Every structure is written in structure tokens, then in C-alpha cells.
PDB file of C-alpha atoms and ligand atoms in Angstrom:
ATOM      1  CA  UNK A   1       6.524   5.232  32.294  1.00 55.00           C
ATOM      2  CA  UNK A   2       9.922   7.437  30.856  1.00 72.00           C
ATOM      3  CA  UNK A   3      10.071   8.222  27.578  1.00 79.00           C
ATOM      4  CA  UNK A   4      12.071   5.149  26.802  1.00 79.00           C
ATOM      5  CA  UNK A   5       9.402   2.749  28.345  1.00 87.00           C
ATOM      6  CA  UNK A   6       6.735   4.869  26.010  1.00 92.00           C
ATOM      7  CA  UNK A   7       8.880   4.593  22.672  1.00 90.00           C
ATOM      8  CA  UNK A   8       9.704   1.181  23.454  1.00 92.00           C
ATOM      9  CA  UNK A   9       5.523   0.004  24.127  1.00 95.00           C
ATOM     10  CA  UNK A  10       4.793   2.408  20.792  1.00 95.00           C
ATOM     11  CA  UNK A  11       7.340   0.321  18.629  1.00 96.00           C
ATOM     12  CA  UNK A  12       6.082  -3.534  19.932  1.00 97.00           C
ATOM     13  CA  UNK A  13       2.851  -1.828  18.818  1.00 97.00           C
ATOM     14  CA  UNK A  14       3.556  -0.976  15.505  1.00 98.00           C
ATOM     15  CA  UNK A  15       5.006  -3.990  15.335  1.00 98.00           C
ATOM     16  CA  UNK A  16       1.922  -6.072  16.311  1.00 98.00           C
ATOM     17  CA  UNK A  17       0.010  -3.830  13.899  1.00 98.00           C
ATOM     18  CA  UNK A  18       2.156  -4.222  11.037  1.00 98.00           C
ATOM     19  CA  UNK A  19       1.891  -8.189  11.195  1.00 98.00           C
ATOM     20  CA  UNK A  20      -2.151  -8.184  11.780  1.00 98.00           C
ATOM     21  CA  UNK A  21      -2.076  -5.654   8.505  1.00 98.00           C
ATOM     22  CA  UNK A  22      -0.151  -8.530   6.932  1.00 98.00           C
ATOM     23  CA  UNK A  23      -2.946 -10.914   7.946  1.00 98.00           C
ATOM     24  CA  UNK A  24      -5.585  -8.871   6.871  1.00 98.00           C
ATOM     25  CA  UNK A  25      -4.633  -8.367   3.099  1.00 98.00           C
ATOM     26  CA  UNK A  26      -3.827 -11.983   2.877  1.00 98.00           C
ATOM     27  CA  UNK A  27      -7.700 -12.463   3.868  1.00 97.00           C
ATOM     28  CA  UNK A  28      -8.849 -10.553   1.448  1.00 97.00           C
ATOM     29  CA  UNK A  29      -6.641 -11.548  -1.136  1.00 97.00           C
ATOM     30  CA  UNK A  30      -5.330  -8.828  -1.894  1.00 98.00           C
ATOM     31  CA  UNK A  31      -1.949  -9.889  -1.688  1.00 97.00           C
ATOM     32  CA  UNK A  32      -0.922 -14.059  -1.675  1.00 95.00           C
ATOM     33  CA  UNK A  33       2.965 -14.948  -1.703  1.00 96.00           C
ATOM     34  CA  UNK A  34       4.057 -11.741  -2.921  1.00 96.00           C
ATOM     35  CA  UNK A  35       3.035  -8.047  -1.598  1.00 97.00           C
ATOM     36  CA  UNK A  36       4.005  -6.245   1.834  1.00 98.00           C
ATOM     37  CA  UNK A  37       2.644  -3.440   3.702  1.00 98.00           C
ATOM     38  CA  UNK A  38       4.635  -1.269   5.246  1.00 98.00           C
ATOM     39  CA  UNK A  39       4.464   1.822   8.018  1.00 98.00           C
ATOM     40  CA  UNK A  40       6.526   5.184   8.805  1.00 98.00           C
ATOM     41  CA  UNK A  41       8.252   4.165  12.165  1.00 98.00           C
ATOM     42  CA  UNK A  42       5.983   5.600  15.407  1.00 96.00           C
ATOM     43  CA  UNK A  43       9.223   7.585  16.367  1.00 95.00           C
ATOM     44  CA  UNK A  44      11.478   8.326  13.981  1.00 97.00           C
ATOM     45  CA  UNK A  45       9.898   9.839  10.333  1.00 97.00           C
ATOM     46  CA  UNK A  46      12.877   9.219   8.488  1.00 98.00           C
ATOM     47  CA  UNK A  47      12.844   5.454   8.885  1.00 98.00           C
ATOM     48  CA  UNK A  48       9.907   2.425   8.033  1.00 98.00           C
ATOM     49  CA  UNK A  49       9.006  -0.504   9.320  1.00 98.00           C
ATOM     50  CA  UNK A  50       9.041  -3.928   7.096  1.00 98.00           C
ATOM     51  CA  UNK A  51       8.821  -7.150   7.271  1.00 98.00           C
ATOM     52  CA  UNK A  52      11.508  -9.294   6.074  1.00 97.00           C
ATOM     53  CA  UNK A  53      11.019 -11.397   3.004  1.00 98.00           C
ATOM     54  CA  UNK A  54       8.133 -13.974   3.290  1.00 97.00           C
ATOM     55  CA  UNK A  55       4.643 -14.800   1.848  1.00 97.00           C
ATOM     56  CA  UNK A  56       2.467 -11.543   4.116  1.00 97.00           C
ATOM     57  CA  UNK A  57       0.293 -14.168   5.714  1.00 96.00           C
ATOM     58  CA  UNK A  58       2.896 -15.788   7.771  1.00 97.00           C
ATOM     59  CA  UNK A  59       4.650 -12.406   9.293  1.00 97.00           C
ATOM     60  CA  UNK A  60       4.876 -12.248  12.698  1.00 97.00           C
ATOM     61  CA  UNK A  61       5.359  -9.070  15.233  1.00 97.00           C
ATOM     62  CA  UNK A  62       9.348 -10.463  15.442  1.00 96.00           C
ATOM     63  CA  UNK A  63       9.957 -10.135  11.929  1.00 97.00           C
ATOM     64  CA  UNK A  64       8.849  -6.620  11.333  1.00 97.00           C
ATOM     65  CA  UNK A  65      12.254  -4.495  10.211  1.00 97.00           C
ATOM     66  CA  UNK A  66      13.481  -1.135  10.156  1.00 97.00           C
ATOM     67  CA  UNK A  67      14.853   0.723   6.827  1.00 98.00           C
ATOM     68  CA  UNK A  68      15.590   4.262   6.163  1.00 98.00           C
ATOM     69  CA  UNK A  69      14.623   6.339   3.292  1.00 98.00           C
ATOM     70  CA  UNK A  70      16.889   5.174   0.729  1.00 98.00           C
ATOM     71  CA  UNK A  71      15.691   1.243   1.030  1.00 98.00           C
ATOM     72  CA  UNK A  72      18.821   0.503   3.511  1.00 97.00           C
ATOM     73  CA  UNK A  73      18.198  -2.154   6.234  1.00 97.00           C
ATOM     74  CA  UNK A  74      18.578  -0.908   9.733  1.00 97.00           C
ATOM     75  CA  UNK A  75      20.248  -2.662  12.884  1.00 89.00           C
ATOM     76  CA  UNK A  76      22.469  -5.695  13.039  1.00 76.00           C
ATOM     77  CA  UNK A  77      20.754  -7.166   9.861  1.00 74.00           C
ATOM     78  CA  UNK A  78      21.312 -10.339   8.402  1.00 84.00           C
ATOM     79  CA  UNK A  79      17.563 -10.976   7.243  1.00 91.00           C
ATOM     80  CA  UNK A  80      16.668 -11.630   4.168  1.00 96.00           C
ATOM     81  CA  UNK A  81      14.592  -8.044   2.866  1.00 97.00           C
ATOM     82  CA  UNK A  82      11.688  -7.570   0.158  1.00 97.00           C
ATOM     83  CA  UNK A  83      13.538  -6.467  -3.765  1.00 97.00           C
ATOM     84  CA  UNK A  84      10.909  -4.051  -3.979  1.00 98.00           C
ATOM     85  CA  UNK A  85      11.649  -2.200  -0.959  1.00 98.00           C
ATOM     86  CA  UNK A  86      12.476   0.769  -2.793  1.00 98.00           C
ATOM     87  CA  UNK A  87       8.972   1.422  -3.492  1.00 98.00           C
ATOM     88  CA  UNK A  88       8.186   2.627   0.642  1.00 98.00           C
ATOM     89  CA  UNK A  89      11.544   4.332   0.812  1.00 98.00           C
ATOM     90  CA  UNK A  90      11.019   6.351  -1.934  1.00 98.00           C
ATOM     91  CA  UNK A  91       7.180   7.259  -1.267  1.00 98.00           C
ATOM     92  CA  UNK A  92       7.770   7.972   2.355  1.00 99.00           C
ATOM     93  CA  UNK A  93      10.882  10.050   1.149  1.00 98.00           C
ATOM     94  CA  UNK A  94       8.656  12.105  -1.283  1.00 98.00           C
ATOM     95  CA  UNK A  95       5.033  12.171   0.513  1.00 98.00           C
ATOM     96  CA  UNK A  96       5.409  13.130   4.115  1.00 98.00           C
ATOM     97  CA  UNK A  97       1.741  12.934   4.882  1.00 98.00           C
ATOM     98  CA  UNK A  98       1.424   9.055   4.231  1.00 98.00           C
ATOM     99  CA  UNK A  99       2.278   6.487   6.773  1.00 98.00           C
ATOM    100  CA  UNK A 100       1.213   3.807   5.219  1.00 98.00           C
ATOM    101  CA  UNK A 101       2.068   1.739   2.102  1.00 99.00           C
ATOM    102  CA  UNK A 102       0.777  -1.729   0.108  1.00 98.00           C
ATOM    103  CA  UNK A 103       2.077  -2.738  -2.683  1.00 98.00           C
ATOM    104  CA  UNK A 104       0.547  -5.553  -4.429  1.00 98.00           C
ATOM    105  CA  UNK A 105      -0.407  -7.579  -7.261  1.00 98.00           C
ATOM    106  CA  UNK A 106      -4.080  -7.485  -6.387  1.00 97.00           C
ATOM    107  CA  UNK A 107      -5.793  -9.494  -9.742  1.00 97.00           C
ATOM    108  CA  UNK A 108      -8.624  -7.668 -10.301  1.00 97.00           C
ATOM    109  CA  UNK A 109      -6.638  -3.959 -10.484  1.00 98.00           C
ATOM    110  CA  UNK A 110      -3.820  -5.203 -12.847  1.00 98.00           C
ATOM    111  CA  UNK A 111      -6.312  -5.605 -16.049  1.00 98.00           C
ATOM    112  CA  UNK A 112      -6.664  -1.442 -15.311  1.00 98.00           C
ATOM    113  CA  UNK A 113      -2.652  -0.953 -15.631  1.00 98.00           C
ATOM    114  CA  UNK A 114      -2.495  -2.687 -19.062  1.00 98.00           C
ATOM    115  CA  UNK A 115      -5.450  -1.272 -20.954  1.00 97.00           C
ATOM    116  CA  UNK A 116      -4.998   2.144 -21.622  1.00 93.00           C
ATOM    117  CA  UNK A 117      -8.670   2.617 -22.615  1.00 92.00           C
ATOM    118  CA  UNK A 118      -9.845   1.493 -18.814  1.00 94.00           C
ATOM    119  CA  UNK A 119      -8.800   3.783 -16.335  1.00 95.00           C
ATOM    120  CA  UNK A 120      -9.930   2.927 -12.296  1.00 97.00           C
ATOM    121  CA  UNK A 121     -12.394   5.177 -11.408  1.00 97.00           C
ATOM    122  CA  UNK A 122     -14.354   5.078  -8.790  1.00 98.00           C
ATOM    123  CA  UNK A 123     -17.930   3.356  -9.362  1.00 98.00           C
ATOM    124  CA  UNK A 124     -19.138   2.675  -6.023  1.00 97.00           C
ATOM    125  CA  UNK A 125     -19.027   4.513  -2.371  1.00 96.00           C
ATOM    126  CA  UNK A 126     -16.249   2.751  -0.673  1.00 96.00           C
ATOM    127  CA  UNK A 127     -13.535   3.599  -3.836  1.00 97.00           C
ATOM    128  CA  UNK A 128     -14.272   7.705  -3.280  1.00 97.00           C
ATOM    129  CA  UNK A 129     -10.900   7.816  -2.202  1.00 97.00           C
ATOM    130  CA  UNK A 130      -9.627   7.208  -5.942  1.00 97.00           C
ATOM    131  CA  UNK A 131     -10.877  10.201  -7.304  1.00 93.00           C
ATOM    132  CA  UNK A 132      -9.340  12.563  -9.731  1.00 91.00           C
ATOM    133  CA  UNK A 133      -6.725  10.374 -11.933  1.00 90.00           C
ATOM    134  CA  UNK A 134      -4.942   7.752 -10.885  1.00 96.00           C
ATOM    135  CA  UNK A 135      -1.473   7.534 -12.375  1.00 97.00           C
ATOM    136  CA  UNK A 136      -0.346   4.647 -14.051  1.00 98.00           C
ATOM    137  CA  UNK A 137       3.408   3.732 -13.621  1.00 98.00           C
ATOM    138  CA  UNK A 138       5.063   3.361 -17.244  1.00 98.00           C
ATOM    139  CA  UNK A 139       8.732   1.855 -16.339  1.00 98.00           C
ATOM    140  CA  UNK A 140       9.540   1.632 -19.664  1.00 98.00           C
ATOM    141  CA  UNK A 141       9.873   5.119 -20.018  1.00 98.00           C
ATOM    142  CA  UNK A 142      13.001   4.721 -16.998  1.00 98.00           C
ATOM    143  CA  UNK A 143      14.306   0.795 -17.094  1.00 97.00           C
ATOM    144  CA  UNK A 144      13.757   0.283 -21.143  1.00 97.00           C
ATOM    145  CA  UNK A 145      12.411  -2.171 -23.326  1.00 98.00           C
ATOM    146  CA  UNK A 146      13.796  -5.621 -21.067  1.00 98.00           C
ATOM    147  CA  UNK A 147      13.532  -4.684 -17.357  1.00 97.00           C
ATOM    148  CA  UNK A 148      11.706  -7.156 -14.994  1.00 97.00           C
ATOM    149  CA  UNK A 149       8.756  -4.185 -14.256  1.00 97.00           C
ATOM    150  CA  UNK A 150      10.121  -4.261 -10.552  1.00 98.00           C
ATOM    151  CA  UNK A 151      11.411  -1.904  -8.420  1.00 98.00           C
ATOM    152  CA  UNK A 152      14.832  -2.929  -7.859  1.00 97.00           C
ATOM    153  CA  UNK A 153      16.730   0.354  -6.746  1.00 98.00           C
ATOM    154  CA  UNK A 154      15.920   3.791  -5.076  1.00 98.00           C
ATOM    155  CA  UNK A 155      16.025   5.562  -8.741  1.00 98.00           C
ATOM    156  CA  UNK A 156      13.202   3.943  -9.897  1.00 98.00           C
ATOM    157  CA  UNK A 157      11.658   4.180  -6.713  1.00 98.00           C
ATOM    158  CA  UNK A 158      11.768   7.788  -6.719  1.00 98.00           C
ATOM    159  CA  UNK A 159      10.215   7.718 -10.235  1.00 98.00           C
ATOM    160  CA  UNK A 160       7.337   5.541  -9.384  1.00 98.00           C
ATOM    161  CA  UNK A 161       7.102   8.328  -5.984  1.00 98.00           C
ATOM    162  CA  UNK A 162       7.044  10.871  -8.755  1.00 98.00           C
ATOM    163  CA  UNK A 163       4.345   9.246 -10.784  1.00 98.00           C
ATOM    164  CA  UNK A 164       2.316   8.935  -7.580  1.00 98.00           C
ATOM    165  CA  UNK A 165       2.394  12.384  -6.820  1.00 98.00           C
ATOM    166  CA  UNK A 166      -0.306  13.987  -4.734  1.00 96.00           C
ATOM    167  CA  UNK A 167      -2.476  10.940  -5.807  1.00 97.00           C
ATOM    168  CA  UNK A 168      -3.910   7.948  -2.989  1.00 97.00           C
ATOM    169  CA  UNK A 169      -2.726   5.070  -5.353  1.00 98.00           C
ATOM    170  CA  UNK A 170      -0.257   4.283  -8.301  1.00 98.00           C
ATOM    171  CA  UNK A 171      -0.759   1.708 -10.746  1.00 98.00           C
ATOM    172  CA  UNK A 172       2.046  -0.061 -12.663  1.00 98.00           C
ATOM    173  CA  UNK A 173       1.574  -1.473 -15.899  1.00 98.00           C
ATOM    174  CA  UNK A 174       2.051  -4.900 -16.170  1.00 98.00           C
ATOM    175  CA  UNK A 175       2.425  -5.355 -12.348  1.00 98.00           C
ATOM    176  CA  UNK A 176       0.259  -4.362 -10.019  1.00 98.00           C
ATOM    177  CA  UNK A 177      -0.303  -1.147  -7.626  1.00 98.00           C
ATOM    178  CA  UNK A 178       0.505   0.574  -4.455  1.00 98.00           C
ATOM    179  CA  UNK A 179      -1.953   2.471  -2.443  1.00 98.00           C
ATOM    180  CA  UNK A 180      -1.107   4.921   0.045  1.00 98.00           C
ATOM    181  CA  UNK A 181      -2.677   5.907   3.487  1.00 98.00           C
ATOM    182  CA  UNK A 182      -2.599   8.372   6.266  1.00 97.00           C
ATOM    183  CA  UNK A 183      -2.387   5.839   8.900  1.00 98.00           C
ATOM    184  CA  UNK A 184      -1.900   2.215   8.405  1.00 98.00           C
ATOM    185  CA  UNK A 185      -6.079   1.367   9.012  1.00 98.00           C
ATOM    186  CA  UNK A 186      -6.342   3.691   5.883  1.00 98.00           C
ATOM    187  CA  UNK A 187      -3.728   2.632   3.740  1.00 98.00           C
ATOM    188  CA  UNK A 188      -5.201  -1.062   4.353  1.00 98.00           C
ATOM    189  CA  UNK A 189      -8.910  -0.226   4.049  1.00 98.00           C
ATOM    190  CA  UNK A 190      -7.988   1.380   0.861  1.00 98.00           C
ATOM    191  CA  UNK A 191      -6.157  -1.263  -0.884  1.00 98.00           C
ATOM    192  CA  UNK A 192      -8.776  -3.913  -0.053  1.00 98.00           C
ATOM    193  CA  UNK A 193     -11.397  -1.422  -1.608  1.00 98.00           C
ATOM    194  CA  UNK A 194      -8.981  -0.880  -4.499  1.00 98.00           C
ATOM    195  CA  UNK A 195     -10.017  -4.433  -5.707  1.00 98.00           C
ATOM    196  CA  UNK A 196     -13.459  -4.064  -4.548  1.00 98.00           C
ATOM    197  CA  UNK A 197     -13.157  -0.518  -6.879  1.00 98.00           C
ATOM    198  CA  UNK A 198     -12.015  -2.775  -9.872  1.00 98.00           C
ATOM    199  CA  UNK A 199     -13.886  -6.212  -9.586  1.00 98.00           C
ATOM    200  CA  UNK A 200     -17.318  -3.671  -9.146  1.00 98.00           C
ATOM    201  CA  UNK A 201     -15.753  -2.019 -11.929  1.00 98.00           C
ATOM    202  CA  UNK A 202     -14.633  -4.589 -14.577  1.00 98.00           C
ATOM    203  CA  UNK A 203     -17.863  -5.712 -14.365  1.00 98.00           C
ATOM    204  CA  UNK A 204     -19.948  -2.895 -15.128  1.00 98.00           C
ATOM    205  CA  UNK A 205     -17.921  -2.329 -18.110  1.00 97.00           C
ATOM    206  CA  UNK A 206     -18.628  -5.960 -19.452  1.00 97.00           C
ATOM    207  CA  UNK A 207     -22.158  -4.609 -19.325  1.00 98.00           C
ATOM    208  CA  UNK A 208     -22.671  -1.623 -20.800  1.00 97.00           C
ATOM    209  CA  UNK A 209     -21.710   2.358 -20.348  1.00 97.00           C
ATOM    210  CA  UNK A 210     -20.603   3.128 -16.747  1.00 97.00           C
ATOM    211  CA  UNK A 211     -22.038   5.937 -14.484  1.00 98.00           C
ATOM    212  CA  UNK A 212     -19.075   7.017 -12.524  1.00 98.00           C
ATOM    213  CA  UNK A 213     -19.123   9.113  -9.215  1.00 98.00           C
ATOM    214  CA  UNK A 214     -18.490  12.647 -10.095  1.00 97.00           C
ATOM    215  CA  UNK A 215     -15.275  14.216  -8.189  1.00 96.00           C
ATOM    216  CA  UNK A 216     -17.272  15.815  -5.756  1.00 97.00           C
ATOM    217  CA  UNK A 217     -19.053  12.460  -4.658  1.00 98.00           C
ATOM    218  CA  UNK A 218     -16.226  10.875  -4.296  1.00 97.00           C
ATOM    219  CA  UNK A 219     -14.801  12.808  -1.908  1.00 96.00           C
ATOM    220  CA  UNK A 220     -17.818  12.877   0.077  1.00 97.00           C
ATOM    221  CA  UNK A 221     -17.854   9.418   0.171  1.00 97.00           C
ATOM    222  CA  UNK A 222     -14.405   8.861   0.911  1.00 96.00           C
ATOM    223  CA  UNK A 223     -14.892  11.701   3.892  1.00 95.00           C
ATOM    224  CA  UNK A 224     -17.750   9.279   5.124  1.00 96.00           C
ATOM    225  CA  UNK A 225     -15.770   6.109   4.755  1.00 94.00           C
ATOM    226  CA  UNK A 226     -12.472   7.669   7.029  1.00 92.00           C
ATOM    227  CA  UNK A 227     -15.285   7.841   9.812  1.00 92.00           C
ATOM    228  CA  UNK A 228     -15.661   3.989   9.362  1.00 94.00           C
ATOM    229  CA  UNK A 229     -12.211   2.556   9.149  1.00 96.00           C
ATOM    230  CA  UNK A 230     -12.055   1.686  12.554  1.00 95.00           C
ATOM    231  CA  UNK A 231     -15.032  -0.917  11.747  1.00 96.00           C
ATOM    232  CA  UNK A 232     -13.113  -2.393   9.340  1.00 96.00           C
ATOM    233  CA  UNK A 233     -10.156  -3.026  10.806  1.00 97.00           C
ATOM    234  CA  UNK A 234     -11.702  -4.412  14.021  1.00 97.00           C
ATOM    235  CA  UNK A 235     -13.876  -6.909  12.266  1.00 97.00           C
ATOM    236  CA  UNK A 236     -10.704  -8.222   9.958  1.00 97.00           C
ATOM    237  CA  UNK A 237      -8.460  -8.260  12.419  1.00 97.00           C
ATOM    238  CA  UNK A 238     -10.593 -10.439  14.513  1.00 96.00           C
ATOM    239  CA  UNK A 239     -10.544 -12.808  11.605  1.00 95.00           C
ATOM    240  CA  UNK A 240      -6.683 -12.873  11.680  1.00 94.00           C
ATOM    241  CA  UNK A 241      -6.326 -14.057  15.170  1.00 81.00           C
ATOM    242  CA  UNK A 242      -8.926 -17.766  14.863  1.00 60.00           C
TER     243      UNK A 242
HETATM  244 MN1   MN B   1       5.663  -6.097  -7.018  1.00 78.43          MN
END
């Protein structure tokens, strides 16, 4: 095939990933009507793919967009786009070594961004990947007392980047949280196991003092989970395509 051929079979690829990723965190419920997942484009770092605006479950390889890395749609356009958009530009901007993003309003992790007392921390095997300290997203301290919490321009984007940091996942208080991944399997498995993480979590705290996995557990476990990804995603996607 030329190079053409292989960009072009790479990009319906993506594509075809992108909506079963959709899919998948609608199973899950981690996202519902709102939420998207994104990915850095196969052949060009400096742009993302995204679906246009709809509910995640009902994106299809044909509606997956391009955007570059200040949140600007790509190509003849026309399509209705995602508000919170901003969020991928600005992490992909920032973090060169993710590419993957999900941003959602998972239930069970948005109790974590409004009491400052409860932190997420891992508890269990499969949520190694959140060790060290998760960040949690303030926008007061950049959009004042009144804004909407969303991420409605590039600035605030590249705040919420800058809160990330070196970190896996963000939270943001009052909203939800966006996890980050190396590939778009990771970034997926990990936002699934984000709620797992919190549900697990939540309910160990309801019971009594919490034995957390030290740092160096965690990433041993989250070393031993990147091994299993593959699993994962095979077995959900199958469930996306009855
Ligand atoms: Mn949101």
C-alpha cells in the first residue's frame, strides 16, 4: 500500500476505535448523555480526534472529528462540536505522552471533588494507576464566584492542563473528572476503574478507617494491570457490537 493508502486505513481505524470507546463507557456508565472520549490523531500530534456533539452511546465511526490544539474544528465543518472541547486541546497541548482523554461526570467520583476531607485514593488493585495525589480542579480560583464549572475556552483549559500536571486523572469540583491514558485502551480502562476506585471506595469509608495501597503497590499493580488492558477492551467491545 503507499503511504497515503496506510494513513488513510490508520485514520478509518481510529475512527472505528474512537466510536467503540464511545460504546464502551456508555456500558459502563461511566458517561450517559454527556461525556466524550477523545484521541491524539494516528498521524498528525498536533491535532485530535472528536466526536461531534451527541449523547457517547450513539457515535458512529462517521462522526468522529478533527480539532487542533487550541479547541478549533478542522475541515469543512459545519457540525455541531462538544463546549468542553477545550479540555483535550489543552491536555494534549500540555502532556505529550497521553493520547487519550475522558472526560466525564462519572457519579460515584464526583462526591470525591466536593469533599475536601475525601481524597480518591486508590483502595483496590485495578485503581494503582491513581497513585500519588490526584489534583482536584478548583475553577473558582480562574472563572469566579458565578461560572457554569465548564470548560468553555482554551484559558481555562490550559488551567485545568495545569492542575493535571504529571498526574493520570484530574478531578473538578462540582463536576466531574478527566482521566488520561497512553493509548486510548488505557485511557478507557482507567476511567471505568476510576468509578470502580470510588464506588469500592465510598464504601469502605461508610464503614470504618480505610487501608489504602501504599505508593509503591500501586504502581505495581497498575504495572500488572497495563499487561491486561487488552482483555478488557476485547471483552467490552464485544458487548458494544450485539
Ligand atoms: Mn463536563
Amino acid at each position: 500500500m503507499s503511504n497515503f493508502t496506510n494513513e488513510a486505513a490508520r485514520l478509518e481505524t481510529a475512527r472505528q476505535d474512537l466510536a467503540t470507546a464511545n460504546r464502551i463507557l456508555f456500558n459502563q456508565g461511566v458517561v450517559d448523555a454527556f461525556g466524550h472520549v477523545s484521541m491524539r490523531h494516528p498521524e498528525r500530534p498536533d491535532q485530535f480526534l472528536l466526536s461531534a456533539n451527541m449523547a457517547p452511546a450513539t457515535v458512529t465511526p462517521g462522526d468522529v472529528l478533527a480539532f487542533d490544539l487550541q479547541g478549533n474544528l478542522l475541515g469543512n465543518g459545519g457540525q455541531k462540536v462538544y463546549l468542553e472541547r477545550f479540555i483535550h486541546a489543552a491536555i494534549y497541548a500540555n502532556r505529550p505522552d497521553v493520547l487519550s482523554v475522558v472526560h466525564s461526570h462519572a457519579a460515584a467520583v464526583v462526591p470525591f471533588t466536593i469533599v475536601k476531607s475525601a481524597r480518591l485514593r486508590p483502595v483496590c488493585h485495578m485503581g494503582g494507576f491513581l497513585s500519588g495525589i490526584i489534583p482536584n480542579f478548583e475553577i473558582r480560583d480562574h472563572a469566579g464566584m458565578g461560572s457554569d464549572l465548564l470548560i468553555r475556552d482554551i484559558t481555562l483549559g490550559q488551567h485545568l492542563a495545569q492542575s493535571l500536571g504529571q498526574s493520570a486523572a484530574v478531578m473538578m469540583r462540582g463536576h466531574g473528572v478527566t482521566v488520561t491514558g497512553g493509548t486510548l485502551r488505557q485511557a478507557v480502562f482507567r476511567a471505568v476503574y476510576t468509578q470502580n476506585n470510588a464506588q469500592i471506595q465510598a464504601a469502605a469509608m461508610a464503614l470504618g478507617e480505610v487501608t489504602y495501597l501504599t505508593d509503591a503497590e500501586a504502581l505495581a499493580a497498575d504495572e500488572a494491570n497495563t499487561g491486561q488492558i487488552s482483555r478488557a477492551w476485547d471483552f467490552w467491545s464485544s458487548q458494544t457490537q450485539a
